[in-house]
Short mmCIF file of C-alpha atoms and ligand atoms in Angstrom, two decimals:
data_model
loop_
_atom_site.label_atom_id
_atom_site.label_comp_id
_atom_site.label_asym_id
_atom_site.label_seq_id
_atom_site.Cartn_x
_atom_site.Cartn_y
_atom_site.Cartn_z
CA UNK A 28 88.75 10.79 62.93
CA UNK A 29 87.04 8.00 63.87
CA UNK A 30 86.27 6.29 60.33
CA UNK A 31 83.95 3.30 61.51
CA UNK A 32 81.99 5.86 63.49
CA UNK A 33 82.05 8.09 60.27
CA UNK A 34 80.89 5.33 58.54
CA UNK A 35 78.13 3.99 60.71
CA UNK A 36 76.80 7.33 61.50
CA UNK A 37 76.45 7.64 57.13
CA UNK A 38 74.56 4.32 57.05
CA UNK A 39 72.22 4.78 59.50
CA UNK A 40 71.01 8.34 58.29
CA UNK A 41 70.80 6.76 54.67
CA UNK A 42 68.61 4.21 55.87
CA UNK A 43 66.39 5.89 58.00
CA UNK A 44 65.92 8.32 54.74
CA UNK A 45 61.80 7.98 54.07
CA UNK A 46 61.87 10.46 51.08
CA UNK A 47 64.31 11.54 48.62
CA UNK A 48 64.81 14.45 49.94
CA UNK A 49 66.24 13.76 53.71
CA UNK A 50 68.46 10.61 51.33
CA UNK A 51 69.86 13.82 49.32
CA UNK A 52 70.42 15.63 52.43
CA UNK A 53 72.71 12.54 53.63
CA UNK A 54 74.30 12.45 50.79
CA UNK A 55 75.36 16.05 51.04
CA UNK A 56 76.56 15.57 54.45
CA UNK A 57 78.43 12.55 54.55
CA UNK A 58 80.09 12.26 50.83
CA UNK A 59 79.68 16.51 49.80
CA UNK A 60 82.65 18.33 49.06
CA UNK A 61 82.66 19.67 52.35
CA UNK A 62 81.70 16.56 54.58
CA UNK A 63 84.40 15.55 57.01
CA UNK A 64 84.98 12.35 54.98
CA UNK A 65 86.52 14.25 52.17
CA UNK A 66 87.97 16.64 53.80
CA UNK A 67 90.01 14.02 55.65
CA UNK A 68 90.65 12.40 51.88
CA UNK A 69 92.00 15.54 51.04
CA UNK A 70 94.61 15.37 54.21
CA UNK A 71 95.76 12.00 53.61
CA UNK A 72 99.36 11.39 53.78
CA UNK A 73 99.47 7.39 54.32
CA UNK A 74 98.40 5.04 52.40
CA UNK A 75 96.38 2.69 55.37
CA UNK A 76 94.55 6.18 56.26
CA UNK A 77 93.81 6.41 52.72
CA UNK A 78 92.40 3.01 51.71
CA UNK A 79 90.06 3.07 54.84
CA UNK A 80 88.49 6.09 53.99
CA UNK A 81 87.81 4.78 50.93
CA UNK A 82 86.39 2.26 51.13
CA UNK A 83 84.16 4.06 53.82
CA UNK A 84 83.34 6.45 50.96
CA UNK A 85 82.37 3.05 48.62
CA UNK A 86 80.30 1.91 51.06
CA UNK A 87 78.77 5.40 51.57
CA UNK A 88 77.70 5.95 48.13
CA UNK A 89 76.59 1.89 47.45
CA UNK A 90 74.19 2.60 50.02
CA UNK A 91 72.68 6.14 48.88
CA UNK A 92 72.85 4.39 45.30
CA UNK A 93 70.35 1.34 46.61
CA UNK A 94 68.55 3.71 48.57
CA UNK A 95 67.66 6.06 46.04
CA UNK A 96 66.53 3.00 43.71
CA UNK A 97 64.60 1.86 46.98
CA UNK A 98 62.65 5.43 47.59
CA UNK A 99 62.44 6.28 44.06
CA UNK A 100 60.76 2.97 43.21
CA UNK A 101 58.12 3.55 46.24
CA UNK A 102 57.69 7.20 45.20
CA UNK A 103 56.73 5.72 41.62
CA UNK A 104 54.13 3.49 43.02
CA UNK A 105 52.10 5.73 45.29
CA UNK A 106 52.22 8.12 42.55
CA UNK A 107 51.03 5.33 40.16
CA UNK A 108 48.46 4.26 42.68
CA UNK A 109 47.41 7.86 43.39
CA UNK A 110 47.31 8.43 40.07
CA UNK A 111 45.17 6.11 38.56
CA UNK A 112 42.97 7.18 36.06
CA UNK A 113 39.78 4.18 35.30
CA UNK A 114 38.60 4.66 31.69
CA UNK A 115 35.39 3.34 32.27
CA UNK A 116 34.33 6.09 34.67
CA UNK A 117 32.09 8.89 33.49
CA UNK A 118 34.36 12.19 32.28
CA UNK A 119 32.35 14.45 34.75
CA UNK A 120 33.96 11.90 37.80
CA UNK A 121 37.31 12.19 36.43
CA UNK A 122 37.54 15.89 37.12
CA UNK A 123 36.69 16.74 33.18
CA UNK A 124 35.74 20.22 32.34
CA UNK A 125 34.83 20.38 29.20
CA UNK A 126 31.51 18.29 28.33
CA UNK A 127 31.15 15.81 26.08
CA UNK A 128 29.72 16.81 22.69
CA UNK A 129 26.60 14.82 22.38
CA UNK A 130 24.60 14.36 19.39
CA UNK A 131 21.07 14.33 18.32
CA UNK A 132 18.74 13.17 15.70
CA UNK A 133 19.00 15.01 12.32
CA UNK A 134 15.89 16.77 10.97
CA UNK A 135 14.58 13.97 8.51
CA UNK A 136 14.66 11.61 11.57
CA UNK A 137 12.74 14.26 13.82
CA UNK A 138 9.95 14.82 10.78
CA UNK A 139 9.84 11.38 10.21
CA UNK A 140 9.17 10.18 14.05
CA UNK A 141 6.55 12.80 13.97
CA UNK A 142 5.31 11.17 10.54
CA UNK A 143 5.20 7.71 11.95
CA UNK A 144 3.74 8.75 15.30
CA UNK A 145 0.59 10.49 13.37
CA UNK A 146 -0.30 7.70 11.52
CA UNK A 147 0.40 5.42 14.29
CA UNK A 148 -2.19 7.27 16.49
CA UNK A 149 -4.44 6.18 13.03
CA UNK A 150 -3.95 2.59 13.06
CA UNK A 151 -1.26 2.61 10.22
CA UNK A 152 1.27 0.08 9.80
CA UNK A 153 4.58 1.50 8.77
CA UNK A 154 6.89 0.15 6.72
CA UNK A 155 9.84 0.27 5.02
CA UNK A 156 10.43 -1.38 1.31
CA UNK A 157 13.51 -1.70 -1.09
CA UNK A 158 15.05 1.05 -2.53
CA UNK A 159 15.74 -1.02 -5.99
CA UNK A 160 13.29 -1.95 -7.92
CA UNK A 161 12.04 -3.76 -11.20
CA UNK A 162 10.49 -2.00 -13.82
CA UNK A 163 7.73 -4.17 -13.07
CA UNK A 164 6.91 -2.77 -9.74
CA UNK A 165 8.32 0.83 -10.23
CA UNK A 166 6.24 1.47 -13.20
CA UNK A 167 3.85 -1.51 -14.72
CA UNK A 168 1.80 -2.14 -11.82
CA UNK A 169 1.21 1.33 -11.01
CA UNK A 170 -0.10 1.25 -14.53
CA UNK A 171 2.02 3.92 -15.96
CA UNK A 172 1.54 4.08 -19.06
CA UNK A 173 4.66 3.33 -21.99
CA UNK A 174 5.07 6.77 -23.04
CA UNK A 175 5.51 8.61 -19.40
CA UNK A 176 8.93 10.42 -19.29
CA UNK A 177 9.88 8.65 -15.73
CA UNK A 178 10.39 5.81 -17.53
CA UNK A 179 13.22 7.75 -19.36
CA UNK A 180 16.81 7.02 -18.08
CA UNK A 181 16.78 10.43 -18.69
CA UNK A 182 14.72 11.16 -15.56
CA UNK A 183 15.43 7.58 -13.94
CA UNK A 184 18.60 6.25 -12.94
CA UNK A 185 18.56 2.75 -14.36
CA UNK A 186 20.89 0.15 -12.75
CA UNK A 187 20.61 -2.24 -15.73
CA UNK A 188 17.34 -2.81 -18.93
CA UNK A 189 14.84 -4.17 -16.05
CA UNK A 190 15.90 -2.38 -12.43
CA UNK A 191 16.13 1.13 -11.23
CA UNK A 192 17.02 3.51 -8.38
CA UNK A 193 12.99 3.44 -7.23
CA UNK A 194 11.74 7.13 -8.18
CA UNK A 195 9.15 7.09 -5.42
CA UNK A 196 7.84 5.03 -2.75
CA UNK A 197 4.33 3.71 -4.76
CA UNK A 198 5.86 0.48 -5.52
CA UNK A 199 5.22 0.11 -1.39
CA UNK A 200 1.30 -0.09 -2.53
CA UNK A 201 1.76 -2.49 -4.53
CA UNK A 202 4.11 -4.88 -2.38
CA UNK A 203 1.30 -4.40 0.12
CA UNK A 204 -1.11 -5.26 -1.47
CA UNK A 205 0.09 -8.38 -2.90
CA UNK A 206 1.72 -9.44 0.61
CA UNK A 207 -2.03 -10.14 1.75
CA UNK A 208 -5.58 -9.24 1.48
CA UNK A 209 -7.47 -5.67 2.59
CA UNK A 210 -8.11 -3.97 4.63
CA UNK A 211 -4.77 -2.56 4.50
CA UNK A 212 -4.05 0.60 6.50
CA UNK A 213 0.21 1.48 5.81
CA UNK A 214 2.24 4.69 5.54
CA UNK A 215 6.19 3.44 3.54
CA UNK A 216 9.03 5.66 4.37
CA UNK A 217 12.32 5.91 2.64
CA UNK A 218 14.64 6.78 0.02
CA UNK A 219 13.75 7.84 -3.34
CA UNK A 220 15.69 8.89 -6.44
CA UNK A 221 15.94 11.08 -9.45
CA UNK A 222 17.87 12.67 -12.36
CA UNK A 223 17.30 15.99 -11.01
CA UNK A 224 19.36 18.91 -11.43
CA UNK A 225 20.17 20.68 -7.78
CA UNK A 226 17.72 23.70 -7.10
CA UNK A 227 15.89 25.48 -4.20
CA UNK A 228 13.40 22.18 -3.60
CA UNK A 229 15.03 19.16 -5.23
CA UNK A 230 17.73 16.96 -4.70
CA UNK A 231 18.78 13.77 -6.68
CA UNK A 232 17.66 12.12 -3.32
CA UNK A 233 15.17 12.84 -1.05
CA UNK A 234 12.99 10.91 0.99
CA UNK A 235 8.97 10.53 1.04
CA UNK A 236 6.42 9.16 2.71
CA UNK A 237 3.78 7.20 0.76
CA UNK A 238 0.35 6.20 2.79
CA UNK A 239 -2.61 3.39 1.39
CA UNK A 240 -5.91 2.89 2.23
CA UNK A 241 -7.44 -0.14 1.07
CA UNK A 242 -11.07 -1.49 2.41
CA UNK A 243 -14.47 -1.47 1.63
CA UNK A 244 -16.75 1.82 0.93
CA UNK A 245 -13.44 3.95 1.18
CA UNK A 246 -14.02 7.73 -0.41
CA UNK A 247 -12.11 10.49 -1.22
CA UNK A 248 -13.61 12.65 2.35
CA UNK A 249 -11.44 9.84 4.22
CA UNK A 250 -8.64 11.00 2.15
CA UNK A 251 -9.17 14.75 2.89
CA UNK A 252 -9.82 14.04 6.70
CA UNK A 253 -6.27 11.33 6.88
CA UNK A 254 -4.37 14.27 5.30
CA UNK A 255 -6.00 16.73 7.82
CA UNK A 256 -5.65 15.29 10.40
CA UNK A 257 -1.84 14.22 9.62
CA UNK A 258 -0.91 18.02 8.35
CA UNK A 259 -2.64 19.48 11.93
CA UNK A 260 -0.15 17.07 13.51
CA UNK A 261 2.75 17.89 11.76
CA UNK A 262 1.91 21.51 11.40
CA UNK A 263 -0.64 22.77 13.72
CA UNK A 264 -4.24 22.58 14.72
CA UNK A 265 -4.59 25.78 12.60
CA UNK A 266 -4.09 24.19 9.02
CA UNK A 267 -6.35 23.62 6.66
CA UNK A 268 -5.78 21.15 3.45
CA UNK A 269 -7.14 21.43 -0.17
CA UNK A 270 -7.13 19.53 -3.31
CA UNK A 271 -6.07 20.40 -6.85
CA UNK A 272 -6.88 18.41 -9.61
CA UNK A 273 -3.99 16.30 -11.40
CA UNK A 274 -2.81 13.36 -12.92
CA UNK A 275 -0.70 10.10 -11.32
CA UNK A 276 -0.55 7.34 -13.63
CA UNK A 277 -1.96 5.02 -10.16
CA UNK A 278 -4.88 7.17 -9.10
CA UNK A 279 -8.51 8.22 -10.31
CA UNK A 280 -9.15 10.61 -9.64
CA UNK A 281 -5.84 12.24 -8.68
CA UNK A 282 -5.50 15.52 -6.56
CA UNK A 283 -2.38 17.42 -5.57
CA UNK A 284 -2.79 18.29 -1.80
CA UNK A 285 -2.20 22.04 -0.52
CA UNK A 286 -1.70 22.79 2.91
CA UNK A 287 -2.40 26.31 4.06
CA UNK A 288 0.31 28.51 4.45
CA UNK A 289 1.38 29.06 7.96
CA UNK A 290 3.86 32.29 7.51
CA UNK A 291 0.85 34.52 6.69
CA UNK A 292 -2.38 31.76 8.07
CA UNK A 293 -3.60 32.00 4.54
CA UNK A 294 -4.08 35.67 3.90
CA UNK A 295 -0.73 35.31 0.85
CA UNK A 296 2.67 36.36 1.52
CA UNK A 297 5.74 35.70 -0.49
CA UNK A 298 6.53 32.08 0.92
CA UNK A 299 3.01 30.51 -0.41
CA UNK A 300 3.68 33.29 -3.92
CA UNK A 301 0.56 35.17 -2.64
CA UNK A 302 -1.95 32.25 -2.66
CA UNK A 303 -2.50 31.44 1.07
CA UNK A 304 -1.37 27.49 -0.12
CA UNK A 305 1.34 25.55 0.59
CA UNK A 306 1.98 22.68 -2.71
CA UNK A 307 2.51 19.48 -0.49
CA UNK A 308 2.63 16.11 -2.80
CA UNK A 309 0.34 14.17 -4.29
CA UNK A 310 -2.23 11.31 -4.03
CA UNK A 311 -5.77 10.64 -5.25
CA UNK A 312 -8.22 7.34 -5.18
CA UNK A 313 -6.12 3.99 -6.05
CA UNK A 314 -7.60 3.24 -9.60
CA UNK A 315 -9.08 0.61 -10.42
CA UNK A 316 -6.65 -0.82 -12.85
CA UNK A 317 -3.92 -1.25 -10.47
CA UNK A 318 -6.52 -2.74 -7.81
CA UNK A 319 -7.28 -5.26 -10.76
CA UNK A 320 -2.70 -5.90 -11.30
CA UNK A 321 -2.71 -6.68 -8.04
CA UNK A 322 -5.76 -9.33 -8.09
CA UNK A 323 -8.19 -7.14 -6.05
CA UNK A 324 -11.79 -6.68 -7.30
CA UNK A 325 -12.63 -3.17 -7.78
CA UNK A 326 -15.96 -3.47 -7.43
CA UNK A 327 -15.47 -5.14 -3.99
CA UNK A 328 -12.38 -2.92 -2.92
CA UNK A 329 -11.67 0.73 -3.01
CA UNK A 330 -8.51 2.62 -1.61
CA UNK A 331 -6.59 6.27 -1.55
CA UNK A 332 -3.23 6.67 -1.79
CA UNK A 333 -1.07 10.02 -1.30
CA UNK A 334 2.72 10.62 -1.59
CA UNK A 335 4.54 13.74 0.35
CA UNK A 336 8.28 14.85 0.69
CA UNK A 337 9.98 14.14 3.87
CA UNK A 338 12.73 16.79 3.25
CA UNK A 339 9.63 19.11 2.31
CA UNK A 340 7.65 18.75 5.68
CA UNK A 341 10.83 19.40 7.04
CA UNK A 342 11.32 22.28 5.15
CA UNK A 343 7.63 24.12 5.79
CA UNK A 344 8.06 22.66 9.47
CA UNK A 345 11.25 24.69 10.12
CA UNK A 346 10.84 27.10 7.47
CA UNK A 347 14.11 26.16 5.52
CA UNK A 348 14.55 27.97 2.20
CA UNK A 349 16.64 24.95 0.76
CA UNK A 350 16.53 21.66 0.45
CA UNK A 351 20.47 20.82 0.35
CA UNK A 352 21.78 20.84 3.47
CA UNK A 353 19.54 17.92 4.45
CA UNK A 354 22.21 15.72 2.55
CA UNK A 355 25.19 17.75 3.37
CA UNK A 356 26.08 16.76 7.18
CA UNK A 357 27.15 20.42 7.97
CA UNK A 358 26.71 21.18 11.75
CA UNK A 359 26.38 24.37 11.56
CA UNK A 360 22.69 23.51 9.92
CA UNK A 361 22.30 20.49 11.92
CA UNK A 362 22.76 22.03 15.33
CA UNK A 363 20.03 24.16 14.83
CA UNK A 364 17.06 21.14 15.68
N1 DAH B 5 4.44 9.16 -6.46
C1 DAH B 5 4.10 10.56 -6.64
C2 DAH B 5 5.35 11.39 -6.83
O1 DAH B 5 6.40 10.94 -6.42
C3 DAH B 5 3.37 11.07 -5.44
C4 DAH B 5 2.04 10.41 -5.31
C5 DAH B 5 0.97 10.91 -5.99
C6 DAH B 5 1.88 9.31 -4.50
C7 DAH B 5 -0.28 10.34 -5.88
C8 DAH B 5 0.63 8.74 -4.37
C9 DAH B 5 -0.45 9.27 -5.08
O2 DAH B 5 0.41 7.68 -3.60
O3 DAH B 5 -1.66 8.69 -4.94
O4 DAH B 5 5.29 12.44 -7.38
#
């Protein structure tokens, strides 16, 4: 046997090995348990014979050993380049099946845009006030009187003697009205809060919408036709609004609105307890005392106010018997708007 020929034969197959496979194939022929080379090692009977072919075998396998690093390494890097996944592209590109679960706006945002965008349309100003206040501006200036129960910390949470959790948006009037002069045309939107045991319609918070009118010659038909005209919007052209007497602490006279029931248009039906009316909030004409806290002349100004739930629009709107999974972040109640 011709050993150098043997040997060259072996290196030249190894190295003109492109994948793996045709290297493994070399290696089977030229170093395998059947290949000629050890066959012949097998045979040996003199010691020269012996040392040649082994050191043809060494050389075999130091050459399949740096070829395999060789191919494996290029293998490796078109599968790397082939491979390569770029974070920044959009799932769908990458080949992804499953979509992306995307969210959407919960359904005091939704009531609220729709809120804003009536009064908008109005000429309102929107905005948005602090959610503690003094006792000054929660309950003094709206001239409620000493003895009124939401002055209880019974009723009120109280963060210290002087400040509390606000218990309704008013306080927005008067903030208003002291930032600068009439006419002043503003809806306030937020957070309110109150000792109240969990039922069917109340939660310890909720959120409301509280609306002001201040200018000359104002009268209690532009209230009635600004509540119209906002429950239509919300609601439906369909609606019609009435007004039940009351009593607010910040209003003369004071009126609870009612919007008209739209499960049965009015005729009565177990959602509006067989009175064709829907209870909505409350408001009334600003009175003249807390015109007069605030500096304003009552003689030369005059003003409605009104206060609705934003959870209870919401509630009427999508005819949802309870008010608690507003505040509960369940999906299964949140995927439904
Ligand atoms: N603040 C009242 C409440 O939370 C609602 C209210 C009534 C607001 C009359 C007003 C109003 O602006 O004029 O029950």
């Amino acid at each position: 046997m011709d050993t150098q020929a043997l040997q060259q034969d072996a290196l030249d197959a190894i190295a003109s090995a492109t994948v793996l496979a045709d290297l493994d194939e070399a290696r089977v022929k030229y170093l395998g348990r059947k290949s000629e080379l050890k066959l012949a090692l097998r045979e040996v009977r003199d010691r020269e014979t012996g040392m040649a072919l082994n050191a043809a075998r060494e050389a075999i396998e130091s050459a399949v050993a740096a070829r395999q690093a060789e191919l494996e390494r290029a293998e490796l890097d078109a599968k790397l380049s082939s491979e390569r996944v770029d974070v920044t592209l959009p799932a769908e590109l990458l080949g992804d099946v499953h979509p992306r679960p995307r969210g959407h706006l919960h359904p005091t945002t939704l009531i609220r845009r729709d809120v804003e965008d009536a009064f908008i349309g109005l000429g309102y100003e929107i905005r948005d006030d602090r959610e503690v206040e003094t006792l000054e501006y929660n309950f003094d200036k709206l001239a409620f009187p000493e003895w009124h129960p939401a002055r209880s910390p019974r009723d009120t949470y109280f963060l210290d003697a002087n400040r509390v959790l606000r218990t309704e948006t008013s306080a927005s009037q008067i903030h208003a009205m002291e930032e600068r002069k009439p006419p002043i045309y503003m809806v306030s939107i937020g957070r309110v809060y109150r000792r109240d045991a969990i039922t069917p319609t109340r939660f310890p918070i909720f959120h409301q919408f509280e609306g002001l009118a201040v200018d000359r010659h104002i009268t209690m038909a532009d209230l009635k036709g600004t509540l119209l005209h906002v429950m239509r919007a919300l609601f439906g052209e369909e609606r019609r609004v009435r007004f039940r007497t009351h009593y607010f602490p910040f209003t003369e006279p004071s009126m609870e609105p009612d919007v008209s029931c739209g499960v049965c248009g009015g005729e009565g039906c177990a959602t509006c307890k067989w009175s064709g009316w829907i209870e909505i909030g409350g408001s009334g004409m600003v009175d003249p005392q807390v015109l007069a806290n605030v500096g304003l002349d009552p003689d030369e100004w005059s003003g409605f106010a009104f206060g609705l739930g934003l959870e209870r629009a919401a509630q009427l709107r999508y005819d949802i018997p309870i008010i608690r999974p507003f505040w509960e972040n369940d999906l299964r109640f949140l995927r439904q708007f």
